[in-house]
Amino acid sequence: MDFQLNAEQREIRDLARRFAEREIAPRAAEADLGKTFPFEVHQRAQELGLLGINLPEAVGGGGLGCLELVLVTEAFCRGCLGIGTALCVNALATEPIVIAGSDMQRERYLGAAAKGALASFAMTEPGAGSDVAGIRTRAERVAGGYRLSGSKIWISNANLAEFLVVFAKTAPDAGHRGMTAFIVPRGSQGMAIGEPLGKLGQRCAPTCEVFLDQVFVPDDHRLGEEGSGFALAMTVFDHSRPMVAAFGVGLIERCLDESLAYATQRNSMGKRLVDHQAVAHKLAEMRMKLEAARLLTYQSAWLLDQGRPNTIEASIAKAFAADAAMWAATEAVQIFGGMGYSTEYPVEKLFRDAKVLQIYEGTSEIQRNIIARELQRA
């Protein structure tokens, strides 16, 4: 059993870490305060080849695996979880096309993404979050294609996306078997994008409502066969959850860095904070959770790259990393004491950014449901 990264993976990791330190971390507070997407950071990351690394080489991508994507994601999110999310979430939107796209769809839309185009994964609705099969957006068959009607919410980068992958019901009475995925280009008649929603954290990564009113989508923009959307979404989540787990890994590491630096410099009751056992144990626990979350995340990505099932491992990694990140952010604020509640220090932002990790891409409760289901299948 070899836990070592190869030379190329180490090079990618180190490049991403340097980029995060120089380009992401210095802009984190300003981007959060201004709620502004980091366009200049996105452009620079694109120029360095750090975006689209897992897209096929045939369309201009890096042709690398999930583990390489995880390495980049972890580094970016150590610099800033909001900026890291804004940069990396494109992989969620492009993965359905990688898995099920036609040659035309891959060439046109993955090719655009490889050149820096933003895309959105449009699944969640006001009445259907964790209940994926409960979506109500309809896709009615018409001559030459479909008419989509409904609404989506919490759609990442929707206001900036050049295209969206939209999930809708082609057979509303068929439950999860009636779901189908479609590629919907930006500017399609009948589609409207709302203003970015107000959020607790990750404010520079915009999330919006999407409104669909009889939006025509031609047949050649359907992803896979009718009724294959639910199975496609579940496969996508197996691919994307290691990346989302890496969001948490990056944040835990940042919490540890900030907490250790502060505890080493700050004195209380005649000695450094780090010399108080209560604080030292929090730091030790942070390191323990960081290493566990990282190993679980790397394992789930490695299994996928080996062509092996990773459903339970991806859910374990995502749930553990998300819960550990929220715990680490809470303890970081506690170590900083009153200063942790102040915007003068970065830990209050880490706390705000962390919470949604337990909610999106399947809540921590849903991940436990998946793990329990897979255990019964074993």
JSON list of N, CA and C in Angstrom, two decimals, residues 73-82 202 245-258 286 290 321-322 324-330 332 347 349-355 357:
[
{"chain": "A", "resi": 73, "resn": "THR", "atom": "N", "xyz": [-8.11, 21.36, -5.47]},
{"chain": "A", "resi": 73, "resn": "THR", "atom": "CA", "xyz": [-9.23, 21.87, -4.69]},
{"chain": "A", "resi": 73, "resn": "THR", "atom": "C", "xyz": [-8.83, 22.12, -3.24]},
{"chain": "A", "resi": 74, "resn": "GLU", "atom": "N", "xyz": [-8.15, 21.16, -2.65]},
{"chain": "A", "resi": 74, "resn": "GLU", "atom": "CA", "xyz": [-7.70, 21.29, -1.26]},
{"chain": "A", "resi": 74, "resn": "GLU", "atom": "C", "xyz": [-6.83, 22.53, -1.08]},
{"chain": "A", "resi": 75, "resn": "ALA", "atom": "N", "xyz": [-5.89, 22.72, -2.01]},
{"chain": "A", "resi": 75, "resn": "ALA", "atom": "CA", "xyz": [-4.99, 23.87, -1.92]},
{"chain": "A", "resi": 75, "resn": "ALA", "atom": "C", "xyz": [-5.75, 25.19, -2.06]},
{"chain": "A", "resi": 76, "resn": "PHE", "atom": "N", "xyz": [-6.65, 25.26, -3.04]},
{"chain": "A", "resi": 76, "resn": "PHE", "atom": "CA", "xyz": [-7.43, 26.47, -3.25]},
{"chain": "A", "resi": 76, "resn": "PHE", "atom": "C", "xyz": [-8.26, 26.81, -2.01]},
{"chain": "A", "resi": 77, "resn": "CYS", "atom": "N", "xyz": [-8.89, 25.80, -1.41]},
{"chain": "A", "resi": 77, "resn": "CYS", "atom": "CA", "xyz": [-9.80, 26.04, -0.30]},
{"chain": "A", "resi": 77, "resn": "CYS", "atom": "C", "xyz": [-9.07, 26.30, 1.00]},
{"chain": "A", "resi": 78, "resn": "ARG", "atom": "N", "xyz": [-7.83, 25.93, 1.08]},
{"chain": "A", "resi": 78, "resn": "ARG", "atom": "CA", "xyz": [-7.00, 26.36, 2.21]},
{"chain": "A", "resi": 78, "resn": "ARG", "atom": "C", "xyz": [-6.79, 27.87, 2.13]},
{"chain": "A", "resi": 79, "resn": "GLY", "atom": "N", "xyz": [-6.66, 28.39, 0.91]},
{"chain": "A", "resi": 79, "resn": "GLY", "atom": "CA", "xyz": [-6.52, 29.84, 0.74]},
{"chain": "A", "resi": 79, "resn": "GLY", "atom": "C", "xyz": [-7.82, 30.57, 1.02]},
{"chain": "A", "resi": 80, "resn": "CYS", "atom": "N", "xyz": [-8.93, 30.06, 0.51]},
{"chain": "A", "resi": 80, "resn": "CYS", "atom": "CA", "xyz": [-10.25, 30.65, 0.76]},
{"chain": "A", "resi": 80, "resn": "CYS", "atom": "C", "xyz": [-11.29, 29.67, 0.25]},
{"chain": "A", "resi": 81, "resn": "LEU", "atom": "N", "xyz": [-12.18, 29.25, 1.13]},
{"chain": "A", "resi": 81, "resn": "LEU", "atom": "CA", "xyz": [-13.20, 28.28, 0.74]},
{"chain": "A", "resi": 81, "resn": "LEU", "atom": "C", "xyz": [-14.17, 28.88, -0.27]},
{"chain": "A", "resi": 82, "resn": "GLY", "atom": "N", "xyz": [-14.48, 30.16, -0.13]},
{"chain": "A", "resi": 82, "resn": "GLY", "atom": "CA", "xyz": [-15.39, 30.80, -1.07]},
{"chain": "A", "resi": 82, "resn": "GLY", "atom": "C", "xyz": [-14.80, 30.87, -2.46]},
{"chain": "A", "resi": 202, "resn": "GLN", "atom": "N", "xyz": [-19.20, 31.92, 2.13]},
{"chain": "A", "resi": 202, "resn": "GLN", "atom": "CA", "xyz": [-18.85, 31.69, 0.73]},
{"chain": "A", "resi": 202, "resn": "GLN", "atom": "C", "xyz": [-19.53, 32.72, -0.17]},
{"chain": "A", "resi": 245, "resn": "ALA", "atom": "N", "xyz": [-15.42, 16.98, -0.49]},
{"chain": "A", "resi": 245, "resn": "ALA", "atom": "CA", "xyz": [-14.70, 16.60, 0.72]},
{"chain": "A", "resi": 245, "resn": "ALA", "atom": "C", "xyz": [-13.39, 17.38, 0.82]},
{"chain": "A", "resi": 246, "resn": "ALA", "atom": "N", "xyz": [-12.74, 17.58, -0.32]},
{"chain": "A", "resi": 246, "resn": "ALA", "atom": "CA", "xyz": [-11.49, 18.35, -0.33]},
{"chain": "A", "resi": 246, "resn": "ALA", "atom": "C", "xyz": [-11.71, 19.80, 0.05]},
{"chain": "A", "resi": 247, "resn": "PHE", "atom": "N", "xyz": [-12.92, 20.36, -0.22]},
{"chain": "A", "resi": 247, "resn": "PHE", "atom": "CA", "xyz": [-13.25, 21.68, 0.30]},
{"chain": "A", "resi": 247, "resn": "PHE", "atom": "C", "xyz": [-13.02, 21.69, 1.82]},
{"chain": "A", "resi": 248, "resn": "GLY", "atom": "N", "xyz": [-13.56, 20.67, 2.49]},
{"chain": "A", "resi": 248, "resn": "GLY", "atom": "CA", "xyz": [-13.44, 20.59, 3.93]},
{"chain": "A", "resi": 248, "resn": "GLY", "atom": "C", "xyz": [-12.02, 20.39, 4.40]},
{"chain": "A", "resi": 249, "resn": "VAL", "atom": "N", "xyz": [-11.26, 19.56, 3.69]},
{"chain": "A", "resi": 249, "resn": "VAL", "atom": "CA", "xyz": [-9.87, 19.32, 4.06]},
{"chain": "A", "resi": 249, "resn": "VAL", "atom": "C", "xyz": [-9.08, 20.62, 4.04]},
{"chain": "A", "resi": 250, "resn": "GLY", "atom": "N", "xyz": [-9.26, 21.40, 2.97]},
{"chain": "A", "resi": 250, "resn": "GLY", "atom": "CA", "xyz": [-8.56, 22.67, 2.87]},
{"chain": "A", "resi": 250, "resn": "GLY", "atom": "C", "xyz": [-8.91, 23.61, 4.01]},
{"chain": "A", "resi": 251, "resn": "LEU", "atom": "N", "xyz": [-10.19, 23.64, 4.37]},
{"chain": "A", "resi": 251, "resn": "LEU", "atom": "CA", "xyz": [-10.61, 24.54, 5.44]},
{"chain": "A", "resi": 251, "resn": "LEU", "atom": "C", "xyz": [-10.08, 24.08, 6.80]},
{"chain": "A", "resi": 252, "resn": "ILE", "atom": "N", "xyz": [-10.08, 22.78, 7.05]},
{"chain": "A", "resi": 252, "resn": "ILE", "atom": "CA", "xyz": [-9.53, 22.27, 8.32]},
{"chain": "A", "resi": 252, "resn": "ILE", "atom": "C", "xyz": [-8.06, 22.67, 8.45]},
{"chain": "A", "resi": 253, "resn": "GLU", "atom": "N", "xyz": [-7.32, 22.50, 7.38]},
{"chain": "A", "resi": 253, "resn": "GLU", "atom": "CA", "xyz": [-5.89, 22.86, 7.43]},
{"chain": "A", "resi": 253, "resn": "GLU", "atom": "C", "xyz": [-5.71, 24.35, 7.73]},
{"chain": "A", "resi": 254, "resn": "ARG", "atom": "N", "xyz": [-6.55, 25.18, 7.12]},
{"chain": "A", "resi": 254, "resn": "ARG", "atom": "CA", "xyz": [-6.45, 26.62, 7.39]},
{"chain": "A", "resi": 254, "resn": "ARG", "atom": "C", "xyz": [-6.80, 26.93, 8.85]},
{"chain": "A", "resi": 255, "resn": "CYS", "atom": "N", "xyz": [-7.82, 26.26, 9.38]},
{"chain": "A", "resi": 255, "resn": "CYS", "atom": "CA", "xyz": [-8.18, 26.45, 10.79]},
{"chain": "A", "resi": 255, "resn": "CYS", "atom": "C", "xyz": [-7.01, 26.08, 11.70]},
{"chain": "A", "resi": 256, "resn": "LEU", "atom": "N", "xyz": [-6.34, 24.99, 11.39]},
{"chain": "A", "resi": 256, "resn": "LEU", "atom": "CA", "xyz": [-5.20, 24.56, 12.20]},
{"chain": "A", "resi": 256, "resn": "LEU", "atom": "C", "xyz": [-4.06, 25.57, 12.09]},
{"chain": "A", "resi": 257, "resn": "ASP", "atom": "N", "xyz": [-3.77, 26.03, 10.88]},
{"chain": "A", "resi": 257, "resn": "ASP", "atom": "CA", "xyz": [-2.69, 27.01, 10.69]},
{"chain": "A", "resi": 257, "resn": "ASP", "atom": "C", "xyz": [-2.94, 28.27, 11.50]},
{"chain": "A", "resi": 258, "resn": "GLU", "atom": "N", "xyz": [-4.16, 28.81, 11.38]},
{"chain": "A", "resi": 258, "resn": "GLU", "atom": "CA", "xyz": [-4.48, 30.06, 12.07]},
{"chain": "A", "resi": 258, "resn": "GLU", "atom": "C", "xyz": [-4.49, 29.86, 13.59]},
{"chain": "A", "resi": 286, "resn": "MET", "atom": "N", "xyz": [-7.50, 18.77, 16.05]},
{"chain": "A", "resi": 286, "resn": "MET", "atom": "CA", "xyz": [-7.61, 19.36, 14.71]},
{"chain": "A", "resi": 286, "resn": "MET", "atom": "C", "xyz": [-6.71, 18.63, 13.73]},
{"chain": "A", "resi": 290, "resn": "LEU", "atom": "N", "xyz": [-7.80, 16.44, 10.52]},
{"chain": "A", "resi": 290, "resn": "LEU", "atom": "CA", "xyz": [-7.25, 16.81, 9.21]},
{"chain": "A", "resi": 290, "resn": "LEU", "atom": "C", "xyz": [-6.68, 15.60, 8.49]},
{"chain": "A", "resi": 321, "resn": "ALA", "atom": "N", "xyz": [-15.42, 14.94, 6.35]},
{"chain": "A", "resi": 321, "resn": "ALA", "atom": "CA", "xyz": [-14.71, 16.20, 6.12]},
{"chain": "A", "resi": 321, "resn": "ALA", "atom": "C", "xyz": [-15.59, 17.40, 6.43]},
{"chain": "A", "resi": 322, "resn": "ALA", "atom": "N", "xyz": [-16.87, 17.32, 6.05]},
{"chain": "A", "resi": 322, "resn": "ALA", "atom": "CA", "xyz": [-17.78, 18.43, 6.32]},
{"chain": "A", "resi": 322, "resn": "ALA", "atom": "C", "xyz": [-17.97, 18.63, 7.82]},
{"chain": "A", "resi": 324, "resn": "ALA", "atom": "N", "xyz": [-16.06, 17.56, 10.26]},
{"chain": "A", "resi": 324, "resn": "ALA", "atom": "CA", "xyz": [-14.78, 17.93, 10.88]},
{"chain": "A", "resi": 324, "resn": "ALA", "atom": "C", "xyz": [-14.44, 19.39, 10.61]},
{"chain": "A", "resi": 325, "resn": "ALA", "atom": "N", "xyz": [-14.79, 19.88, 9.41]},
{"chain": "A", "resi": 325, "resn": "ALA", "atom": "CA", "xyz": [-14.52, 21.28, 9.08]},
{"chain": "A", "resi": 325, "resn": "ALA", "atom": "C", "xyz": [-15.34, 22.21, 9.96]},
{"chain": "A", "resi": 326, "resn": "MET", "atom": "N", "xyz": [-16.62, 21.88, 10.17]},
{"chain": "A", "resi": 326, "resn": "MET", "atom": "CA", "xyz": [-17.46, 22.71, 11.02]},
{"chain": "A", "resi": 326, "resn": "MET", "atom": "C", "xyz": [-16.95, 22.68, 12.45]},
{"chain": "A", "resi": 327, "resn": "TRP", "atom": "N", "xyz": [-16.53, 21.50, 12.91]},
{"chain": "A", "resi": 327, "resn": "TRP", "atom": "CA", "xyz": [-15.96, 21.39, 14.26]},
{"chain": "A", "resi": 327, "resn": "TRP", "atom": "C", "xyz": [-14.69, 22.22, 14.37]},
{"chain": "A", "resi": 328, "resn": "ALA", "atom": "N", "xyz": [-13.80, 22.10, 13.39]},
{"chain": "A", "resi": 328, "resn": "ALA", "atom": "CA", "xyz": [-12.52, 22.81, 13.43]},
{"chain": "A", "resi": 328, "resn": "ALA", "atom": "C", "xyz": [-12.73, 24.32, 13.42]},
{"chain": "A", "resi": 329, "resn": "ALA", "atom": "N", "xyz": [-13.68, 24.79, 12.61]},
{"chain": "A", "resi": 329, "resn": "ALA", "atom": "CA", "xyz": [-13.95, 26.22, 12.55]},
{"chain": "A", "resi": 329, "resn": "ALA", "atom": "C", "xyz": [-14.51, 26.73, 13.88]},
{"chain": "A", "resi": 330, "resn": "THR", "atom": "N", "xyz": [-15.36, 25.94, 14.50]},
{"chain": "A", "resi": 330, "resn": "THR", "atom": "CA", "xyz": [-15.92, 26.31, 15.80]},
{"chain": "A", "resi": 330, "resn": "THR", "atom": "C", "xyz": [-14.83, 26.39, 16.86]},
{"chain": "A", "resi": 332, "resn": "ALA", "atom": "N", "xyz": [-11.65, 26.83, 16.30]},
{"chain": "A", "resi": 332, "resn": "ALA", "atom": "CA", "xyz": [-10.74, 27.93, 15.98]},
{"chain": "A", "resi": 332, "resn": "ALA", "atom": "C", "xyz": [-11.25, 29.23, 16.58]},
{"chain": "A", "resi": 347, "resn": "VAL", "atom": "N", "xyz": [-10.81, 33.84, 11.36]},
{"chain": "A", "resi": 347, "resn": "VAL", "atom": "CA", "xyz": [-11.52, 32.64, 11.77]},
{"chain": "A", "resi": 347, "resn": "VAL", "atom": "C", "xyz": [-13.04, 32.80, 11.76]},
{"chain": "A", "resi": 349, "resn": "LYS", "atom": "N", "xyz": [-14.68, 34.20, 9.43]},
{"chain": "A", "resi": 349, "resn": "LYS", "atom": "CA", "xyz": [-15.03, 33.86, 8.05]},
{"chain": "A", "resi": 349, "resn": "LYS", "atom": "C", "xyz": [-14.93, 32.35, 7.83]},
{"chain": "A", "resi": 350, "resn": "LEU", "atom": "N", "xyz": [-13.92, 31.72, 8.39]},
{"chain": "A", "resi": 350, "resn": "LEU", "atom": "CA", "xyz": [-13.82, 30.26, 8.29]},
{"chain": "A", "resi": 350, "resn": "LEU", "atom": "C", "xyz": [-15.06, 29.59, 8.87]},
{"chain": "A", "resi": 351, "resn": "PHE", "atom": "N", "xyz": [-15.54, 30.13, 9.98]},
{"chain": "A", "resi": 351, "resn": "PHE", "atom": "CA", "xyz": [-16.74, 29.60, 10.63]},
{"chain": "A", "resi": 351, "resn": "PHE", "atom": "C", "xyz": [-17.95, 29.75, 9.72]},
{"chain": "A", "resi": 352, "resn": "ARG", "atom": "N", "xyz": [-18.10, 30.93, 9.12]},
{"chain": "A", "resi": 352, "resn": "ARG", "atom": "CA", "xyz": [-19.26, 31.18, 8.24]},
{"chain": "A", "resi": 352, "resn": "ARG", "atom": "C", "xyz": [-19.18, 30.32, 6.98]},
{"chain": "A", "resi": 353, "resn": "ASP", "atom": "N", "xyz": [-17.99, 30.19, 6.43]},
{"chain": "A", "resi": 353, "resn": "ASP", "atom": "CA", "xyz": [-17.82, 29.42, 5.19]},
{"chain": "A", "resi": 353, "resn": "ASP", "atom": "C", "xyz": [-18.07, 27.93, 5.40]},
{"chain": "A", "resi": 354, "resn": "ALA", "atom": "N", "xyz": [-17.76, 27.43, 6.59]},
{"chain": "A", "resi": 354, "resn": "ALA", "atom": "CA", "xyz": [-17.76, 25.99, 6.82]},
{"chain": "A", "resi": 354, "resn": "ALA", "atom": "C", "xyz": [-19.15, 25.38, 6.84]},
{"chain": "A", "resi": 355, "resn": "LYS", "atom": "N", "xyz": [-20.14, 26.10, 7.35]},
{"chain": "A", "resi": 355, "resn": "LYS", "atom": "CA", "xyz": [-21.42, 25.48, 7.66]},
{"chain": "A", "resi": 355, "resn": "LYS", "atom": "C", "xyz": [-22.08, 24.80, 6.46]},
{"chain": "A", "resi": 357, "resn": "LEU", "atom": "N", "xyz": [-20.89, 23.25, 4.08]},
{"chain": "A", "resi": 357, "resn": "LEU", "atom": "CA", "xyz": [-20.31, 21.96, 3.72]},
{"chain": "A", "resi": 357, "resn": "LEU", "atom": "C", "xyz": [-21.16, 20.80, 4.24]}
]
